[in-house]
Short mmCIF file of C-alpha atoms in Angstrom, two decimals:
data_model
loop_
_atom_site.label_atom_id
_atom_site.label_comp_id
_atom_site.label_asym_id
_atom_site.label_seq_id
_atom_site.Cartn_x
_atom_site.Cartn_y
_atom_site.Cartn_z
CA MET A 1 0.00 0.00 0.00
CA LYS A 2 0.89 3.67 -0.28
CA ALA A 3 -0.05 6.23 2.37
CA PHE A 4 -2.06 8.17 -0.24
CA GLU A 5 -3.51 6.10 -3.01
CA VAL A 6 -6.27 5.53 -5.53
CA VAL A 7 -7.23 1.87 -5.71
CA THR A 8 -9.48 -0.30 -7.83
CA GLU A 9 -10.04 -3.16 -5.39
CA ALA A 10 -12.08 -3.36 -2.18
CA ILE A 11 -10.60 -1.27 0.64
CA ASN A 12 -9.55 -2.91 3.91
CA PRO A 13 -9.65 -0.05 6.46
CA GLN A 14 -7.53 -1.90 9.00
CA VAL A 15 -4.51 -1.65 6.71
CA TYR A 16 -4.65 2.15 6.91
CA ALA A 17 -5.32 2.24 10.64
CA ASP A 18 -2.32 -0.01 11.20
CA PHE A 19 -0.20 2.22 8.97
CA VAL A 20 -0.76 5.35 11.08
CA LEU A 21 -0.55 3.63 14.49
CA ARG A 22 2.66 4.27 16.42
CA PRO A 23 3.73 4.35 20.07
CA GLU A 24 3.14 8.09 20.56
CA ALA A 25 -0.42 7.88 19.24
CA GLY A 26 -3.16 7.85 21.84
CA ALA A 27 -5.95 8.04 19.26
CA VAL A 28 -6.68 6.78 15.78
CA THR A 29 -9.76 8.01 13.95
CA LEU A 30 -10.83 5.88 11.03
CA PHE A 31 -13.43 7.30 8.65
CA THR A 32 -14.97 5.17 5.93
CA GLY A 33 -17.28 6.69 3.32
CA HIS A 34 -19.77 4.25 1.84
CA VAL A 35 -21.97 4.05 -1.21
CA ARG A 36 -25.45 5.21 -0.15
CA GLU A 37 -28.56 3.75 -1.70
CA TRP A 38 -30.93 6.71 -1.28
CA THR A 39 -30.07 10.36 -1.97
CA LYS A 40 -32.89 12.90 -1.65
CA GLY A 41 -35.50 10.31 -2.54
CA VAL A 42 -33.64 8.93 -5.55
CA ARG A 43 -32.49 5.33 -5.43
CA THR A 44 -28.97 4.61 -6.62
CA LEU A 45 -28.28 1.17 -8.10
CA HIS A 46 -24.52 1.57 -8.02
CA LEU A 47 -21.81 4.21 -8.40
CA SER A 48 -18.98 4.64 -10.82
CA TYR A 49 -15.93 6.62 -9.73
CA GLU A 50 -13.32 8.01 -12.09
CA ALA A 51 -10.06 9.76 -11.17
CA TYR A 52 -7.16 11.58 -12.70
CA VAL A 53 -5.03 9.11 -10.79
CA PRO A 54 -1.56 10.71 -10.63
CA MET A 55 -2.96 14.11 -9.72
CA ALA A 56 -5.47 12.62 -7.27
CA GLU A 57 -2.71 10.79 -5.39
CA LYS A 58 -0.63 13.96 -5.37
CA LYS A 59 -3.53 15.97 -3.94
CA LEU A 60 -4.29 13.31 -1.30
CA ALA A 61 -0.64 13.53 -0.25
CA GLN A 62 -0.93 17.33 -0.15
CA ILE A 63 -3.89 17.01 2.22
CA GLY A 64 -1.80 14.72 4.42
CA GLN A 65 0.96 17.34 4.51
CA GLU A 66 -1.52 20.09 5.32
CA ILE A 67 -2.79 18.07 8.27
CA GLU A 68 0.60 17.11 9.59
CA GLN A 69 1.65 20.78 9.51
CA ARG A 70 -1.58 22.07 11.04
CA TRP A 71 -1.94 19.47 13.79
CA GLU A 72 1.42 18.57 15.26
CA GLY A 73 2.06 14.92 15.85
CA THR A 74 -0.52 13.58 13.42
CA LYS A 75 0.05 10.88 10.82
CA VAL A 76 -2.36 10.36 7.95
CA ALA A 77 -3.25 7.72 5.36
CA ILE A 78 -5.99 8.08 2.76
CA ALA A 79 -7.27 5.77 0.02
CA HIS A 80 -10.04 6.30 -2.50
CA ARG A 81 -11.49 3.53 -4.62
CA ILE A 82 -12.51 4.03 -8.26
CA GLY A 83 -14.45 1.92 -10.76
CA GLU A 84 -17.86 0.41 -10.17
CA LEU A 85 -18.93 0.32 -6.51
CA GLN A 86 -22.01 -1.37 -5.07
CA ILE A 87 -24.27 -0.16 -2.26
CA SER A 88 -22.41 -0.10 1.09
CA ASP A 89 -18.98 -0.56 -0.50
CA ILE A 90 -16.24 1.64 0.94
CA ALA A 91 -15.38 4.50 -1.43
CA VAL A 92 -12.90 6.29 0.79
CA VAL A 93 -10.93 5.62 3.95
CA ILE A 94 -9.13 8.22 6.07
CA ALA A 95 -6.96 7.17 8.98
CA VAL A 96 -5.46 9.76 11.32
CA SER A 97 -3.40 9.10 14.41
CA SER A 98 -2.43 11.69 16.97
CA PRO A 99 -1.39 11.89 20.60
CA HIS A 100 -4.89 13.05 21.62
CA ARG A 101 -8.47 12.31 20.56
CA LYS A 102 -9.73 15.77 19.64
CA THR A 103 -6.99 16.39 17.12
CA ALA A 104 -7.56 13.02 15.46
CA TYR A 105 -11.25 13.81 14.98
CA GLU A 106 -10.67 17.34 13.69
CA ALA A 107 -7.94 16.37 11.30
CA ASN A 108 -10.00 13.51 9.92
CA GLU A 109 -12.95 15.77 9.15
CA TYR A 110 -10.63 18.32 7.57
CA ALA A 111 -9.34 15.57 5.25
CA ILE A 112 -12.77 14.64 3.86
CA GLU A 113 -13.70 18.29 3.35
CA ARG A 114 -10.49 18.90 1.43
CA ILE A 115 -11.01 15.77 -0.67
CA LYS A 116 -14.34 17.20 -1.78
CA GLU A 117 -12.63 20.48 -2.72
CA ILE A 118 -9.42 19.62 -4.52
CA VAL A 119 -8.98 15.94 -5.35
CA PRO A 120 -9.81 15.13 -9.00
CA ILE A 121 -12.17 12.23 -8.44
CA TRP A 122 -15.66 12.12 -9.90
CA LYS A 123 -18.74 10.16 -8.96
CA LYS A 124 -21.47 9.05 -11.32
CA GLU A 125 -24.74 7.87 -9.84
CA ILE A 126 -26.51 5.16 -11.81
CA TRP A 127 -30.26 5.02 -11.13
CA GLU A 128 -32.97 2.70 -12.41
CA ASP A 129 -33.94 5.25 -15.08
CA GLY A 130 -30.77 7.20 -15.79
CA GLU A 131 -27.39 8.33 -14.61
CA GLN A 132 -25.59 11.56 -13.75
CA TRP A 133 -22.14 12.84 -12.93
CA ILE A 134 -22.34 14.54 -9.55
CA GLY A 135 -20.97 18.07 -9.43
CA ASP A 136 -19.20 20.08 -6.81
CA GLN A 137 -20.68 19.17 -3.45
CA LYS A 138 -19.38 22.17 -1.54
CA LYS A 139 -20.18 25.13 -3.76
CA LYS A 140 -22.27 25.77 -6.81
CA PRO A 141 -20.17 26.74 -9.83
CA LYS A 142 -21.17 29.71 -11.92
CA GLY A 143 -19.39 28.61 -15.07
CA GLY A 144 -16.05 29.48 -16.55
CA LEU A 145 -12.66 29.32 -14.95
CA ALA A 146 -12.78 28.89 -11.22
CA MET B 1 2.40 20.13 -28.69
CA ILE B 2 0.23 20.26 -25.60
CA ASN B 3 -1.45 17.09 -24.34
CA LEU B 4 -5.05 17.60 -23.28
CA ARG B 5 -6.99 15.28 -21.00
CA TYR B 6 -10.73 15.23 -20.30
CA PHE B 7 -12.55 13.54 -17.46
CA ALA B 8 -16.03 12.54 -16.30
CA GLY B 9 -18.82 14.64 -17.85
CA LEU B 10 -16.38 16.68 -19.95
CA LYS B 11 -15.05 13.51 -21.53
CA GLU B 12 -18.58 12.61 -22.53
CA GLN B 13 -19.05 16.07 -24.08
CA THR B 14 -15.83 15.94 -26.09
CA GLY B 15 -16.14 12.28 -27.02
CA VAL B 16 -12.42 11.77 -26.40
CA SER B 17 -10.31 11.38 -23.28
CA GLU B 18 -7.14 12.83 -24.81
CA GLU B 19 -6.02 14.96 -27.72
CA GLN B 20 -3.04 17.09 -28.71
CA ILE B 21 -2.98 20.69 -29.85
CA ASP B 22 -0.28 23.15 -30.84
CA MET B 23 -0.70 25.90 -28.23
CA ALA B 24 2.76 26.19 -26.66
CA GLY B 25 3.39 29.80 -25.66
CA ARG B 26 -0.32 30.53 -25.26
CA THR B 27 -2.09 31.02 -21.94
CA VAL B 28 -4.51 28.81 -20.06
CA GLU B 29 -7.18 31.45 -20.74
CA GLU B 30 -6.56 31.16 -24.50
CA LEU B 31 -6.72 27.39 -24.26
CA TRP B 32 -10.02 27.72 -22.42
CA GLN B 33 -11.39 29.91 -25.22
CA TRP B 34 -10.26 27.37 -27.81
CA ALA B 35 -11.97 24.56 -25.89
CA THR B 36 -15.26 26.39 -25.50
CA GLU B 37 -15.32 27.22 -29.20
CA LYS B 38 -14.65 23.63 -30.16
CA TYR B 39 -17.00 22.20 -27.52
CA PRO B 40 -19.93 24.58 -27.06
CA ASP B 41 -21.32 22.78 -24.01
CA PHE B 42 -18.05 23.10 -22.12
CA LEU B 43 -18.99 26.08 -19.93
CA SER B 44 -21.79 24.19 -18.27
CA GLY B 45 -19.12 21.97 -16.70
CA ALA B 46 -17.46 24.89 -14.87
CA ALA B 47 -14.12 23.14 -15.10
CA ARG B 48 -10.83 24.08 -13.57
CA VAL B 49 -7.61 23.58 -15.50
CA ALA B 50 -4.60 21.66 -14.23
CA VAL B 51 -1.20 21.89 -15.86
CA ASN B 52 1.18 19.03 -15.08
CA GLU B 53 -1.05 17.91 -12.19
CA GLU B 54 -1.33 21.29 -10.45
CA TYR B 55 -4.26 23.70 -10.65
CA ALA B 56 -3.36 26.54 -13.00
CA LEU B 57 -4.20 30.23 -13.27
CA PRO B 58 -5.78 31.68 -16.42
CA THR B 59 -2.58 33.69 -17.00
CA ASP B 60 -0.21 30.70 -16.81
CA VAL B 61 1.65 30.15 -20.07
CA LEU B 62 1.67 26.70 -21.63
CA GLU B 63 4.92 25.02 -22.62
CA LYS B 64 5.67 22.32 -25.14
CA GLY B 65 4.96 18.88 -23.67
CA ASP B 66 2.68 20.13 -20.90
CA VAL B 67 -0.13 17.83 -19.82
CA VAL B 68 -3.25 19.91 -19.40
CA ALA B 69 -6.33 18.43 -17.73
CA PHE B 70 -9.80 19.93 -17.68
CA ILE B 71 -11.12 19.19 -14.20
CA PRO B 72 -14.90 19.28 -13.85
CA PRO B 73 -16.29 19.89 -10.34
CA VAL B 74 -14.89 17.11 -8.20
CA SER B 75 -17.14 14.75 -6.25
CA GLY B 76 -14.97 12.24 -4.45
CA GLY B 77 -15.60 10.95 -0.97
#
């Protein structure tokens, strides 16, 4: 495994938790994001994720660096899966270790927010009667260069 | 030559995932204008542009061999 990676196979979260665990860590937060069946009343059959893999891995690593600079003593590992994912599959895993609990929680949430801002990974929802690429989840674009 | 890459919804609009164009010495803004003329639906994607795997500014100048990616709104996680 790599500390920051895009993968095509099922994610085993324990691998990433083990990677960040070390003697000085008193807390490990492990976030797993899963494929959800229902979104605002629309039923998803499955999801398809696509990534610009080299840039995505670079940006995941950047997020790790941001966290380790912002919260001293943290260690981070992140993986995102691409390809076709079924309901309840793990799409993303974020493991953060730190000396204390609060930092591990905060840093972990920061990581998922940043993923949704800067990491070039795209999700397509496939429904019973159609499909759609899902756009920016944090802000509504107005068109043109951002 | 500049290597262009398209992803997700933009790839479906262009019909190709990659192409090459001769725009060395031109800016990202000029490339954007070229793309929106060639692909009229492009603006609806509100894409960002990455040059060699880093987000670029409209004023950045393209160099021969650059890999330029049009990045539609991301939706990982």
